[in-house]
Short mmCIF file of C-alpha atoms and ligand atoms in Angstrom, two decimals:
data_model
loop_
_atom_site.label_atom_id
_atom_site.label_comp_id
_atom_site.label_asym_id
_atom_site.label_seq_id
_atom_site.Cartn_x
_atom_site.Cartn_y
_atom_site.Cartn_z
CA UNK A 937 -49.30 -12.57 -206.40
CA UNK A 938 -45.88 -11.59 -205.51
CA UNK A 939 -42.57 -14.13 -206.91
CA UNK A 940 -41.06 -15.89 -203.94
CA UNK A 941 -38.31 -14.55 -202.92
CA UNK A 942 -37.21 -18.17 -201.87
CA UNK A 943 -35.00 -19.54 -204.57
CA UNK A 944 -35.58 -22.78 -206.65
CA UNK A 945 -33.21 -25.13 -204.64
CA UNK A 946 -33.99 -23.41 -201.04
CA UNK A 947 -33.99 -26.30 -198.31
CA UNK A 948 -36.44 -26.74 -196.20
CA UNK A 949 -36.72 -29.05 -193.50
CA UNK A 950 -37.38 -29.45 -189.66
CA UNK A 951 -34.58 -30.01 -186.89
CA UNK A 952 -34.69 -32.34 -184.01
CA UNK A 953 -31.43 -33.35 -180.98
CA UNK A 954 -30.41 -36.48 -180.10
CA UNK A 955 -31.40 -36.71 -176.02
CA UNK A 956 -34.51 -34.58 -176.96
CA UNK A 957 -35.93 -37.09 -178.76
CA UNK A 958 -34.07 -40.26 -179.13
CA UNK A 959 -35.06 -42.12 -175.88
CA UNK A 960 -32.81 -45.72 -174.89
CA UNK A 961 -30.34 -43.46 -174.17
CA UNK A 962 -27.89 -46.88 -172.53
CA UNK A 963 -29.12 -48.73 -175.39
CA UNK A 964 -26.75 -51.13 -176.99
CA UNK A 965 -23.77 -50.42 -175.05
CA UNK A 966 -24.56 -46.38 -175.19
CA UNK A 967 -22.35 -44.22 -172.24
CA UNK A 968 -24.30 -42.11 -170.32
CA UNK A 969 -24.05 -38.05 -170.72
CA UNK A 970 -24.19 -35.34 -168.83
CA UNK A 971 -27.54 -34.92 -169.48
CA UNK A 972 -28.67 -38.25 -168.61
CA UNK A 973 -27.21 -37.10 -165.10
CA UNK A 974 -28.33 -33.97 -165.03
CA UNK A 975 -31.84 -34.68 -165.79
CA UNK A 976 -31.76 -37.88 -163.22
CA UNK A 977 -30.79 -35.00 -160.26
CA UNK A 978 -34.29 -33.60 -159.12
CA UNK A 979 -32.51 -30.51 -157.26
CA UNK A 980 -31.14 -29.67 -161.07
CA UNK A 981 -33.95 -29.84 -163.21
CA UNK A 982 -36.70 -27.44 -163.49
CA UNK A 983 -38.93 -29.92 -164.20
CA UNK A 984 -38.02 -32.37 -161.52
CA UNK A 985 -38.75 -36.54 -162.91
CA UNK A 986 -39.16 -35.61 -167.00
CA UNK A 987 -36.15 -37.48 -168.35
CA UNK A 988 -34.86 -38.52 -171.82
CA UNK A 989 -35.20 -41.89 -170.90
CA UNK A 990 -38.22 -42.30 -173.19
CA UNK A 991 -38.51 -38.77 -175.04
CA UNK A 992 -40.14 -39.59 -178.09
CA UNK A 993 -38.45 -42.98 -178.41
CA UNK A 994 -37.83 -42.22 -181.67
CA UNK A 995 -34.52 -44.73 -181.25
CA UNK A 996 -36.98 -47.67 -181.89
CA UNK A 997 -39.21 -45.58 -184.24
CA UNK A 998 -36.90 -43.52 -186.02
CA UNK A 999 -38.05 -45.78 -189.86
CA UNK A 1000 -41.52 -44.11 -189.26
CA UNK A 1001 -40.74 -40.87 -188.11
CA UNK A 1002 -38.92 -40.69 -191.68
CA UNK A 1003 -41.89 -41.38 -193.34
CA UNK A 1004 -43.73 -38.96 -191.53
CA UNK A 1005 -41.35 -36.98 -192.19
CA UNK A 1006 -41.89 -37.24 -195.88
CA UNK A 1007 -45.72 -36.90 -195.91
CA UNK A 1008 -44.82 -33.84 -194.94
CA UNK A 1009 -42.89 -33.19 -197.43
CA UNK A 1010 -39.69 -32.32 -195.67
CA UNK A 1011 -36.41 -32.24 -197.98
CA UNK A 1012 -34.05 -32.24 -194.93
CA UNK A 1013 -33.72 -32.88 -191.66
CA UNK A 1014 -31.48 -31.57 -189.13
CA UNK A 1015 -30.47 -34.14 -186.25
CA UNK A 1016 -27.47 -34.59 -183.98
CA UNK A 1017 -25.30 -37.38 -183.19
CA UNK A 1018 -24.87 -38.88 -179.36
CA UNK A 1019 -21.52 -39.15 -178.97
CA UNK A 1020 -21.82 -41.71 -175.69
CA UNK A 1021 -23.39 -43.89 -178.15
CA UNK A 1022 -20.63 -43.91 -180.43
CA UNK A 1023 -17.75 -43.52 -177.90
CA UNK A 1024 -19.51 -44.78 -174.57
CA UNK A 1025 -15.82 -43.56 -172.46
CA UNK A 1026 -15.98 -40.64 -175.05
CA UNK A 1027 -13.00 -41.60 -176.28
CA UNK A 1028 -11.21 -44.44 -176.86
CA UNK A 1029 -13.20 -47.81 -177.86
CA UNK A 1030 -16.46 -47.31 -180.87
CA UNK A 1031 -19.46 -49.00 -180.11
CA UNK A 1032 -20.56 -49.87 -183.78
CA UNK A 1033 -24.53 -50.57 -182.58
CA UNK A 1034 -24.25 -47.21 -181.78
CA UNK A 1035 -22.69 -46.19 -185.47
CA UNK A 1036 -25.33 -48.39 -186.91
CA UNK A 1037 -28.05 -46.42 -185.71
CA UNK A 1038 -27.16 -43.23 -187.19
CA UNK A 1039 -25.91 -45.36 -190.51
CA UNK A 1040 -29.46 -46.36 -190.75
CA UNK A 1041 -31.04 -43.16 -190.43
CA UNK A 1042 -28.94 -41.49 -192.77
CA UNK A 1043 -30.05 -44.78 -194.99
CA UNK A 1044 -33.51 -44.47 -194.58
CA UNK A 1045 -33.33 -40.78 -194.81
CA UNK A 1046 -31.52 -40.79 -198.20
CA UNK A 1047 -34.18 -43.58 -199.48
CA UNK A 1048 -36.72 -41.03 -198.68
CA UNK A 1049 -34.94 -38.25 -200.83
CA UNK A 1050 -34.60 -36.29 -197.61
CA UNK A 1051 -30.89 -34.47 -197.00
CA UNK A 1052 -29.50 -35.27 -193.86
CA UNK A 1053 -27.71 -32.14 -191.94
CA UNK A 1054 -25.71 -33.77 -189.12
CA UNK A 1055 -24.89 -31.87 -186.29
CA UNK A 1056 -22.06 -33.44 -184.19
CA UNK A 1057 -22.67 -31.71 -181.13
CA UNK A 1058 -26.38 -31.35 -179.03
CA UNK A 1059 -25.43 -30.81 -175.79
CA UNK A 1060 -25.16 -34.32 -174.72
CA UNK A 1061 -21.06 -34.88 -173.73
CA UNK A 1062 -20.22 -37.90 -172.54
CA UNK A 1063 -20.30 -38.38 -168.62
CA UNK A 1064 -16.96 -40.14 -168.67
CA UNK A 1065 -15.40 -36.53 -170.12
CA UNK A 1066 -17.15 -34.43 -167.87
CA UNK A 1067 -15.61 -36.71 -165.17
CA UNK A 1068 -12.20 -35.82 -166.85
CA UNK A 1069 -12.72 -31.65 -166.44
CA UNK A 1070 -15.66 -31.63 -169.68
CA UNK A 1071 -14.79 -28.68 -171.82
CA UNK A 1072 -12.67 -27.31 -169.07
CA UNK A 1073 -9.93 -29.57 -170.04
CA UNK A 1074 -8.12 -28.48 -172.84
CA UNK A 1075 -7.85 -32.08 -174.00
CA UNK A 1076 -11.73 -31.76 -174.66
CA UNK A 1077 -10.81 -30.09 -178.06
CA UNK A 1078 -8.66 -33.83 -179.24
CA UNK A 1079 -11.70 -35.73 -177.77
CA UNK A 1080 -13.90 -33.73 -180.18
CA UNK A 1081 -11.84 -34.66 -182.97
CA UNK A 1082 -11.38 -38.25 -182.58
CA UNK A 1083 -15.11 -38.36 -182.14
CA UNK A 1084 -16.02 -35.83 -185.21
CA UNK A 1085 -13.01 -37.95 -187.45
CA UNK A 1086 -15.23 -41.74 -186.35
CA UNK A 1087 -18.39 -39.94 -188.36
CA UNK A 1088 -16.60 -38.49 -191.14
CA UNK A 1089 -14.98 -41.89 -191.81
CA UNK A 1090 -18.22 -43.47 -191.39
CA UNK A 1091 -20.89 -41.23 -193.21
CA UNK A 1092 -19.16 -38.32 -195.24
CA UNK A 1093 -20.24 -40.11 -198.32
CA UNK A 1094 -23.47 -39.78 -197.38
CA UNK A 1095 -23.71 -36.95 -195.59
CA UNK A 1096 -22.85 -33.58 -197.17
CA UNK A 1097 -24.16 -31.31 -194.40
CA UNK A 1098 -22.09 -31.31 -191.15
CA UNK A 1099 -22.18 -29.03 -187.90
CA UNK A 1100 -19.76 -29.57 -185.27
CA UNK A 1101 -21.61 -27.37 -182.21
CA UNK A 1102 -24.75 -26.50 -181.41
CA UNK A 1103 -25.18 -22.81 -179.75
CA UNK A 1104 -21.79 -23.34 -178.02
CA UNK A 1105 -23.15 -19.89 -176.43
CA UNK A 1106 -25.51 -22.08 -174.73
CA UNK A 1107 -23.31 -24.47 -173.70
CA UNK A 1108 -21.61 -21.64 -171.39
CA UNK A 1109 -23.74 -19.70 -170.28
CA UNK A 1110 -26.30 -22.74 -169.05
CA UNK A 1111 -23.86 -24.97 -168.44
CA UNK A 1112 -20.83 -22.83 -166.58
CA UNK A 1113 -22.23 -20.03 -165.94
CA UNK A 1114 -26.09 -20.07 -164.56
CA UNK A 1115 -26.19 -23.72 -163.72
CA UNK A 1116 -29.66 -24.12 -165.16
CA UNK A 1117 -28.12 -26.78 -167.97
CA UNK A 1118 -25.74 -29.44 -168.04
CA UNK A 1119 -23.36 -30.01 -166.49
CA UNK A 1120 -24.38 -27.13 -163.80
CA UNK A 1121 -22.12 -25.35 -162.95
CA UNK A 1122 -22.26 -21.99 -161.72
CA UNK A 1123 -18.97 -20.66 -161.85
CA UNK A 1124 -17.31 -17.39 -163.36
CA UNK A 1125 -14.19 -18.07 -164.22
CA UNK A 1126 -14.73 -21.43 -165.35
CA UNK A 1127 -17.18 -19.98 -168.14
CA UNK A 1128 -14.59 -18.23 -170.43
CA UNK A 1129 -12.61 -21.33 -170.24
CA UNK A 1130 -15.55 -23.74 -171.73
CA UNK A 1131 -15.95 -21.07 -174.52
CA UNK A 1132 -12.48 -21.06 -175.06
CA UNK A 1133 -12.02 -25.13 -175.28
CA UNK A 1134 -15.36 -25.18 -177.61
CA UNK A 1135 -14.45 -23.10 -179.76
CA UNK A 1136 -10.73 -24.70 -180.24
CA UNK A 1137 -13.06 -28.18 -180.42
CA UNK A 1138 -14.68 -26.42 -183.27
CA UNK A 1139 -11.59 -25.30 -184.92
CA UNK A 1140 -9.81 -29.00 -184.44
CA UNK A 1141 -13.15 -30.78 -186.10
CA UNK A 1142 -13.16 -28.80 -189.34
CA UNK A 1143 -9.24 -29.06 -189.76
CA UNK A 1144 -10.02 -33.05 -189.25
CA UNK A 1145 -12.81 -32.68 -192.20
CA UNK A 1146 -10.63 -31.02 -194.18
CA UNK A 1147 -8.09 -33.68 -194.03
CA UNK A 1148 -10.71 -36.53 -194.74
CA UNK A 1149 -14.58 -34.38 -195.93
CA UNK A 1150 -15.41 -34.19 -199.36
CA UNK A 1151 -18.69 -32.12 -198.38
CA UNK A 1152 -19.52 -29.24 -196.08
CA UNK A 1153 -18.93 -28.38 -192.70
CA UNK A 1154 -20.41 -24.77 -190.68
CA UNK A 1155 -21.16 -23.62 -187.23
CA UNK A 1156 -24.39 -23.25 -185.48
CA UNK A 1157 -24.96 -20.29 -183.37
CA UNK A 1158 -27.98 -18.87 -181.39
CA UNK A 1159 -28.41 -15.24 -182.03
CA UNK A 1160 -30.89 -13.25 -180.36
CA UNK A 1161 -30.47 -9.52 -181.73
CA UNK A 1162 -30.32 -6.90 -178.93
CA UNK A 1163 -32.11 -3.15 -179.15
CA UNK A 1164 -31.82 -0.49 -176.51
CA UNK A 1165 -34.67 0.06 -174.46
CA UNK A 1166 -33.73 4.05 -174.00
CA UNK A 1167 -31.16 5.94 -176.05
CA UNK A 1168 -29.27 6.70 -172.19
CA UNK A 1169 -25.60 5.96 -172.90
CA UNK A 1170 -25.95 3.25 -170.27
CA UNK A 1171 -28.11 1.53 -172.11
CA UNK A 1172 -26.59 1.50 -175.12
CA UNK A 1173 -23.46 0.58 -173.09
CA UNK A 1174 -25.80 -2.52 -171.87
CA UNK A 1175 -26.87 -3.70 -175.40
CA UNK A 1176 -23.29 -3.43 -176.75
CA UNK A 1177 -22.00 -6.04 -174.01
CA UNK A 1178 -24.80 -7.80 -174.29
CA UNK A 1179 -24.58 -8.36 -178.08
CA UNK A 1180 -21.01 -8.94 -178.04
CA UNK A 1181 -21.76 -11.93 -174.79
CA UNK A 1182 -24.29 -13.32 -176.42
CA UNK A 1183 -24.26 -13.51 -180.49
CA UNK A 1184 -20.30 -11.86 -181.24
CA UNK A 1185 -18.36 -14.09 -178.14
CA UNK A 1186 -18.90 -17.14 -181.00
CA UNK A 1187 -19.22 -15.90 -184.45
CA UNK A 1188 -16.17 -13.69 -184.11
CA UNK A 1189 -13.59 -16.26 -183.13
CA UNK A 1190 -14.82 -18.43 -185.72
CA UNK A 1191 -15.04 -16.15 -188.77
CA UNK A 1192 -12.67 -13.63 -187.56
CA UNK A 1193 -9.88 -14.93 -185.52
CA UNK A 1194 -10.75 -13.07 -182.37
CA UNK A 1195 -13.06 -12.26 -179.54
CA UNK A 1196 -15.29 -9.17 -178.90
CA UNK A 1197 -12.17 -8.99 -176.52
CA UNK A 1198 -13.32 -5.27 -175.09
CA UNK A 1199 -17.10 -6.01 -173.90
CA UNK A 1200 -16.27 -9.21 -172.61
CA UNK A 1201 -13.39 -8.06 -170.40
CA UNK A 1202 -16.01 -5.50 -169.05
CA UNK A 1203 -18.53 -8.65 -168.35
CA UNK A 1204 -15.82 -10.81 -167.01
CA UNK A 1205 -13.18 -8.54 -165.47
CA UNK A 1206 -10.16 -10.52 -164.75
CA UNK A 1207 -11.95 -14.09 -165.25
CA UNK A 1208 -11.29 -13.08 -169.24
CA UNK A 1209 -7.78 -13.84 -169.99
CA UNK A 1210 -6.05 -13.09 -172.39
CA UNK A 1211 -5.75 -15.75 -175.42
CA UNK A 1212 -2.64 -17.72 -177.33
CA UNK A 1213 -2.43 -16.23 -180.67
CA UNK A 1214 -2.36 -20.13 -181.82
CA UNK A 1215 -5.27 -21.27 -180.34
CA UNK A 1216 -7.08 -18.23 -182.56
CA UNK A 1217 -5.49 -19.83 -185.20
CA UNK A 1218 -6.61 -22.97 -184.58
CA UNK A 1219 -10.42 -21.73 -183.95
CA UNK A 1220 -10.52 -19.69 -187.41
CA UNK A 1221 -11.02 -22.38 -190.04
CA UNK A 1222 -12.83 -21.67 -193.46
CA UNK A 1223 -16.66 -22.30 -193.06
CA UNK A 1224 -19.06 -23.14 -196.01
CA UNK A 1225 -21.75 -22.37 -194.22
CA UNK A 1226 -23.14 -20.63 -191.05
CA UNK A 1227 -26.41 -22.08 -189.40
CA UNK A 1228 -28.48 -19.55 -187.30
CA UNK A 1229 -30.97 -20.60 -184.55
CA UNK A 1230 -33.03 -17.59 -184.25
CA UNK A 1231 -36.19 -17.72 -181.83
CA UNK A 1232 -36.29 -13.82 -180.17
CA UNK A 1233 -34.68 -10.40 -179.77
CA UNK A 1234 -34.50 -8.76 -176.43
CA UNK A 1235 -34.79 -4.98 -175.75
CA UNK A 1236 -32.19 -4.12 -173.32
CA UNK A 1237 -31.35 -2.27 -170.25
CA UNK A 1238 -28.41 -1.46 -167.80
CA UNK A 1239 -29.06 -3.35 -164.99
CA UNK A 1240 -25.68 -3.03 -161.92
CA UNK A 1241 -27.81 -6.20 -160.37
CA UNK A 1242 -27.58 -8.62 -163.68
CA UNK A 1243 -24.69 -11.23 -162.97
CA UNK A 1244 -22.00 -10.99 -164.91
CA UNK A 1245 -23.39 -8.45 -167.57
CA UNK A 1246 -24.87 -5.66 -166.13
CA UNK A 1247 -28.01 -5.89 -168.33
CA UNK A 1248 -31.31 -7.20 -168.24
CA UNK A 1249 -34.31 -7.37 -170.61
CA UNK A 1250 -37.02 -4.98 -170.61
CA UNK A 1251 -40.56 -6.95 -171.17
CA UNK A 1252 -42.80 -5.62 -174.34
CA UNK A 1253 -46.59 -5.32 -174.53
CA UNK A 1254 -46.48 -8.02 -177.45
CA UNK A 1255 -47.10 -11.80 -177.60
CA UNK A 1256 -45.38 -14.20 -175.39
CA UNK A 1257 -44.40 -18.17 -176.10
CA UNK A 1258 -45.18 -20.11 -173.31
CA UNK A 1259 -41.33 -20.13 -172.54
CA UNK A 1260 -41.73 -16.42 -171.88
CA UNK A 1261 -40.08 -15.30 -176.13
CA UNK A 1262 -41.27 -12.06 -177.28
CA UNK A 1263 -42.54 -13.08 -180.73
CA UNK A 1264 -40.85 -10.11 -182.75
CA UNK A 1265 -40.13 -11.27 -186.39
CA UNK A 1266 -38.49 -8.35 -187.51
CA UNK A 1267 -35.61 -8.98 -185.92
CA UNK A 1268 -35.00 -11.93 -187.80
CA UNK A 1269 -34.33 -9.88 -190.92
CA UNK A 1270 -32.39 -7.75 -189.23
CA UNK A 1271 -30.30 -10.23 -187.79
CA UNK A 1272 -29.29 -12.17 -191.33
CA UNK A 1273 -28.50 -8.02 -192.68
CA UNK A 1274 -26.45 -7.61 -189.41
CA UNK A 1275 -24.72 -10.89 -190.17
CA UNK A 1276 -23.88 -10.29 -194.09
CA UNK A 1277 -22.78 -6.77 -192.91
CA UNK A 1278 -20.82 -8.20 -190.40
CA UNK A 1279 -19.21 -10.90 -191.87
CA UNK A 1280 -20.03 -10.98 -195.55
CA UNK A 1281 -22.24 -13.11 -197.76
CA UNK A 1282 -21.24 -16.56 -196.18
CA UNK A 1283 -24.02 -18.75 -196.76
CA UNK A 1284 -26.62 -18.93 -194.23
CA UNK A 1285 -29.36 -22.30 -193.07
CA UNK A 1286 -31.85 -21.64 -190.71
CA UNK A 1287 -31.14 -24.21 -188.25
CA UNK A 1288 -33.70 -23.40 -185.94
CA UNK A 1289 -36.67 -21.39 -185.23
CA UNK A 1290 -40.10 -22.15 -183.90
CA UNK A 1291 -41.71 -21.59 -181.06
CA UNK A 1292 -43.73 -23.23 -177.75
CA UNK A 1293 -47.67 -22.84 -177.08
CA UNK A 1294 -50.09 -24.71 -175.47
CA UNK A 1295 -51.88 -26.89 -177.30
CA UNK A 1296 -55.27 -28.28 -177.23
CA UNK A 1297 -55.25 -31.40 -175.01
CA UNK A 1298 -57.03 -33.01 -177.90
CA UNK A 1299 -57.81 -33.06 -181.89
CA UNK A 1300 -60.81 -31.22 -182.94
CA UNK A 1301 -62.37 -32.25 -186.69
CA UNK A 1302 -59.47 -30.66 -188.14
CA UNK A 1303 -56.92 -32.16 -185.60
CA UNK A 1304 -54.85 -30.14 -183.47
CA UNK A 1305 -55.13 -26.57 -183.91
CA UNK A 1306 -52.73 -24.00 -183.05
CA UNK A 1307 -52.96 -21.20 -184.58
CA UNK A 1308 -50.29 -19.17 -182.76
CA UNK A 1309 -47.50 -21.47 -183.85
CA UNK A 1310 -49.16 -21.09 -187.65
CA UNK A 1311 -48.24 -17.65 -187.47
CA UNK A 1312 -45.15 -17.87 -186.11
CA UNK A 1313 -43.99 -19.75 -188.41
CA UNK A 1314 -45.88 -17.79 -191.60
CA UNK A 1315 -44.14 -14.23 -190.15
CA UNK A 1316 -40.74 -15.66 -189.74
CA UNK A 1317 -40.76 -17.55 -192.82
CA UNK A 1318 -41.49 -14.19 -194.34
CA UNK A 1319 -39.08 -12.40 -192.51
CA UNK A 1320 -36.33 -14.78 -194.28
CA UNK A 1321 -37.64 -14.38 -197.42
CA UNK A 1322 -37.21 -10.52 -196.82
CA UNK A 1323 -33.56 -10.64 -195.91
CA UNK A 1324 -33.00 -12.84 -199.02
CA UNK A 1325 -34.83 -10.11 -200.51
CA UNK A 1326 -32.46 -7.92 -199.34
CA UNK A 1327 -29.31 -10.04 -201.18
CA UNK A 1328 -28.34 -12.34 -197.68
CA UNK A 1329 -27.40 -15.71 -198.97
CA UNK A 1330 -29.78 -17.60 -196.80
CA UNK A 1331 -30.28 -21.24 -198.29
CA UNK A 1332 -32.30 -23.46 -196.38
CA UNK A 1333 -34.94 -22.89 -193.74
CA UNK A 1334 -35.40 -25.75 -190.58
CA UNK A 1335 -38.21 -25.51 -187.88
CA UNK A 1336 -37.31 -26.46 -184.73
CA UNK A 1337 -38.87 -28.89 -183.99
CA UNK A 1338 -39.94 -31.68 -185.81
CA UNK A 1339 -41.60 -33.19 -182.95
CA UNK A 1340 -42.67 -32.30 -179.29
CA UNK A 1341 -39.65 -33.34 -177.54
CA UNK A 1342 -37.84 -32.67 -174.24
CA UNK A 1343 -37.32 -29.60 -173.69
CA UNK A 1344 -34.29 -29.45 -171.21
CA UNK A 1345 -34.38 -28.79 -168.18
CA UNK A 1346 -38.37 -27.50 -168.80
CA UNK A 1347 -39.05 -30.93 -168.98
CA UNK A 1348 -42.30 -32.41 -171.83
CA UNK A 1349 -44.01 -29.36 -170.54
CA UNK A 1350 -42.82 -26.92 -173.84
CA UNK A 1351 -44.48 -28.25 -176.53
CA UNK A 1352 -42.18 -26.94 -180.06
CA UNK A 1353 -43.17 -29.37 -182.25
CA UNK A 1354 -45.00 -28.88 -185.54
CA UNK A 1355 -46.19 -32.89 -184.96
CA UNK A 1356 -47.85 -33.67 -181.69
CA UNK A 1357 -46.68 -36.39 -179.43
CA UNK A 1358 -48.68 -38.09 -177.11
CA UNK A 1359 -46.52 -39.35 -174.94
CA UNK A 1360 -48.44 -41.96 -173.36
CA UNK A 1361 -49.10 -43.77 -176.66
CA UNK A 1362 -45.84 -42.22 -178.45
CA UNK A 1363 -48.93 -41.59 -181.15
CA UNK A 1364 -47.47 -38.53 -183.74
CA UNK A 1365 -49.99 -35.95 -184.96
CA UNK A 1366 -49.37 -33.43 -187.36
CA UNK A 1367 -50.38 -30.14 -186.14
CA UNK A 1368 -52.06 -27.33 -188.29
CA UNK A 1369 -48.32 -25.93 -188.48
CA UNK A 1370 -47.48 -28.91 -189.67
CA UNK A 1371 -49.65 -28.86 -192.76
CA UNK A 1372 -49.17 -25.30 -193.26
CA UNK A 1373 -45.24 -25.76 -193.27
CA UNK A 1374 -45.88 -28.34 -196.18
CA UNK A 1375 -47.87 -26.03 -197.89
CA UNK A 1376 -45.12 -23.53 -197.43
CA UNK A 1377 -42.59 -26.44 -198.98
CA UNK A 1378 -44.77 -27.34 -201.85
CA UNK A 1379 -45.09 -23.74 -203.10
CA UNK A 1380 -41.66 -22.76 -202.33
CA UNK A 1381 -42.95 -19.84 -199.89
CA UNK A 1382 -44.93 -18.20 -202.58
CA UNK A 1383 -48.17 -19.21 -200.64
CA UNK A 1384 -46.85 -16.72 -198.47
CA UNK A 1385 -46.22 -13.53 -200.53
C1 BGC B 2485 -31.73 -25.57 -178.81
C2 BGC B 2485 -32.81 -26.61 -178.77
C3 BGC B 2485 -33.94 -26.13 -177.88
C4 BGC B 2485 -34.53 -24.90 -178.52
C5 BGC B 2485 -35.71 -24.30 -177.78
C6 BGC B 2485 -32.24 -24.15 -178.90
O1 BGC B 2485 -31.56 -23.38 -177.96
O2 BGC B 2485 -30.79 -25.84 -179.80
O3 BGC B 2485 -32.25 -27.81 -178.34
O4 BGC B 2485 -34.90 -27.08 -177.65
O5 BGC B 2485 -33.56 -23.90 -178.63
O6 BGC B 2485 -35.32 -23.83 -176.54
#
């Protein structure tokens, strides 16, 4: 048998959000968010009725899920804070029931020897700051703060993982540019200027954990590595803007001080302006750590019809996920050798990947089988180990997700979990993926070599 290329103190774990899964969301003096709107709007959602109002309703069951999550042998777990529960105006006035519920998680979490990796930022902003401009107002990037500086105060001794956005890329695009997430919006020059406030939100939350963190603080970003689908110039020209939109518009502000400023002038013509040298200032902050969702790559056309890019994916003769992902593991490694070629042997997590299939509608002797997630998992969890392999600096591995959870605005119908919900009965059940993944903790990986 091969060595592992995973090292000794490699982290593995399993990720989950906070209106995916949490349920209660006006619980306890809670604020709503945008989400809580957006998924309450039936001519929004994709999935018309499937709200977080229950999810999982993990807010009442969260001491069990912990144990769960420790027969399985996780050693972290990834999970985000809601910020309406902790600032129900967003700003302003704490709730403490609100603190006290992520205090006690972290609690129980800790008494189960499982590292918590806190991620400040899911998606969910509070209504009342949306109603104030959301991250169109440049004041959004002060609210962040205040919020981010209420945690640190409250759990930095505790926690020694921090994120402060999740896939601000999504955020954008979703949110201000196709309308298909939160808030909705569907406007073009409104998206540059949500990217922009983001990413000076980012910069403002690590120069407040500097000024009060003892641990670590990083970035999560989505990347979804882009190939040409001819070797035509246009197409090239395609990938190129569509590489810089979607996985260099983030990752180069933050690490680098700047934007792909070129392609994304080309995407957005004059609805790109052009930036204060201080706000890149403010937005380039020392990271200890990156965390990369990866899920798919996309090969890539030119495509005069594709709104604001001019690009479009070509579909491959290869295995879908049921929400239409090419499963291509390959380009994970070649992501995490773009990235330390890129930007240089900053260490790397895994904050996400996984994937949605159908499941069986019921457990069979050896519960519930699904065999296409197993080997999504076993080929990506490879295709880390190979980029380690390679010298990246990747430390820790999370699957995404923990539990079937809401899936945005796809509604319950995406299953990702590696644990089966029922969510009639709210009953958990490990998966086949689920026991595999231990098996993949418990031998460090070298079950897989
Ligand atoms: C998000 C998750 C989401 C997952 C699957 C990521 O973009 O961070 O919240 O459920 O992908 O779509």
């Amino acid at each position: 048998m091969t060595r592992s290329p995973f090292p000794d103190n490699f982290l593995w774990g399993a990720a989950t959000a906070a209106y995916q899964i949490e349920g209660s969301p006006l619980a306890d003096g809670a604020g709503p968010s945008i989400w809580q709107r957006f998924c309450h709007d039936p001519r929004l959602m994709a999935a018309p009725g499937d709200t977080g109002d229950i999810a999982c309703d993990h807010y009442n069951r969260m001491e069990s899920d912990v144990a769960l999550m420790k027969q399985l042998g996780l050693q972290a777990y990834r999970f985000s804070t809601g910020w309406g529960r902790i600032l129900p105006e967003g700003v302003g006035r704490v709730n403490q029931k609100g603190l006290d519920f992520y205090d006690r998680l972290v609690d129980t979490l800790l008494a189960h020897d499982i590292e918590p990796l806190l991620t400040l930022h899911h998606w969910d902003l509070p209504a009342a700051l949306d109603d104030r401009g959301g991250w169109l107002n440049r004041d959004s990037a002060d609210w962040f703060a205040e919020y981010a500086d209420i945690l640190y105060r409250a759990l930095d001794g505790r926690v020694k993982k921090w994120v402060t956005l999740n896939e601000p890329w999504v955020i954008t695009d979703g949110g201000y540019l196709h309308g298909a997430l939160a808030p909705g919006h569907r406007n073009m020059f409104e998206a540059p200027i949500a990217t922009h406030n983001l990413m000076r939100a980012h910069g403002r939350a690590v120069q407040a954990y500097r000024a009060t963190g003892a641990h670590e603080i990083g970035l999560v970003v989505n990347i979804e590595p882009k190939y040409p689908a001819s070797d035509s110039i246009e197409d090239i020209a395609a990938t190129a803007r569509a590489h810089a939109y979607m996985n260099r518009q983030y990752l180069e502000p933050a690490l680098l001080g700047r934007y792909p400023d070129k392609e994304l002038k080309e995407i957005f013509g004059p609805a790109w302006p052009q930036w204060p040298a201080e706000d890149m200032a403010e937005i380039c902050q020392k990271l200890d750590f990156i965390g990369i969702n990866y899920y798919t790559r996309a090969v890539v056309r030119a495509d005069p019809a594709q709104w604001p890019q001019r690009a479009s994916p070509v579909p491959q003769n290869a295995t879908h996920t049921t929400t239409g992902w090419e499963v291509y593991p390959p380009a994970m490694t070649d992501m995490l050798v773009w990235f330390r070629d890129s930007f240089g042997n900053i260490p790397l997590y895994i904050t996400e990947n996984g994937a949605a299939f159908y499941d069986p509608p019921q457990a069979g002797p050896d519960g519930i089988d699904d065999p296409l997630r197993c080997d999504y998992l076993r080929s990506h969890i490879s295709a880390v180990g190979e980029a380690i392999r390679q010298g990246v600096d990747v430390r820790g591995y999370m699957a995404w997700s923990l539990l079937d959870n809401l899936e945005w605005s796809l509604g319950y119908s995406k299953r990702f979990g590696i644990v089966h919900v029922d969510y009639e009965s709210q009953q958990r059940t490990p998966k086949r993926s689920a026991h595999l993944y231990s098996e993949i903790i418990r031998t460090n990986g070298a079950n897989l070599a």
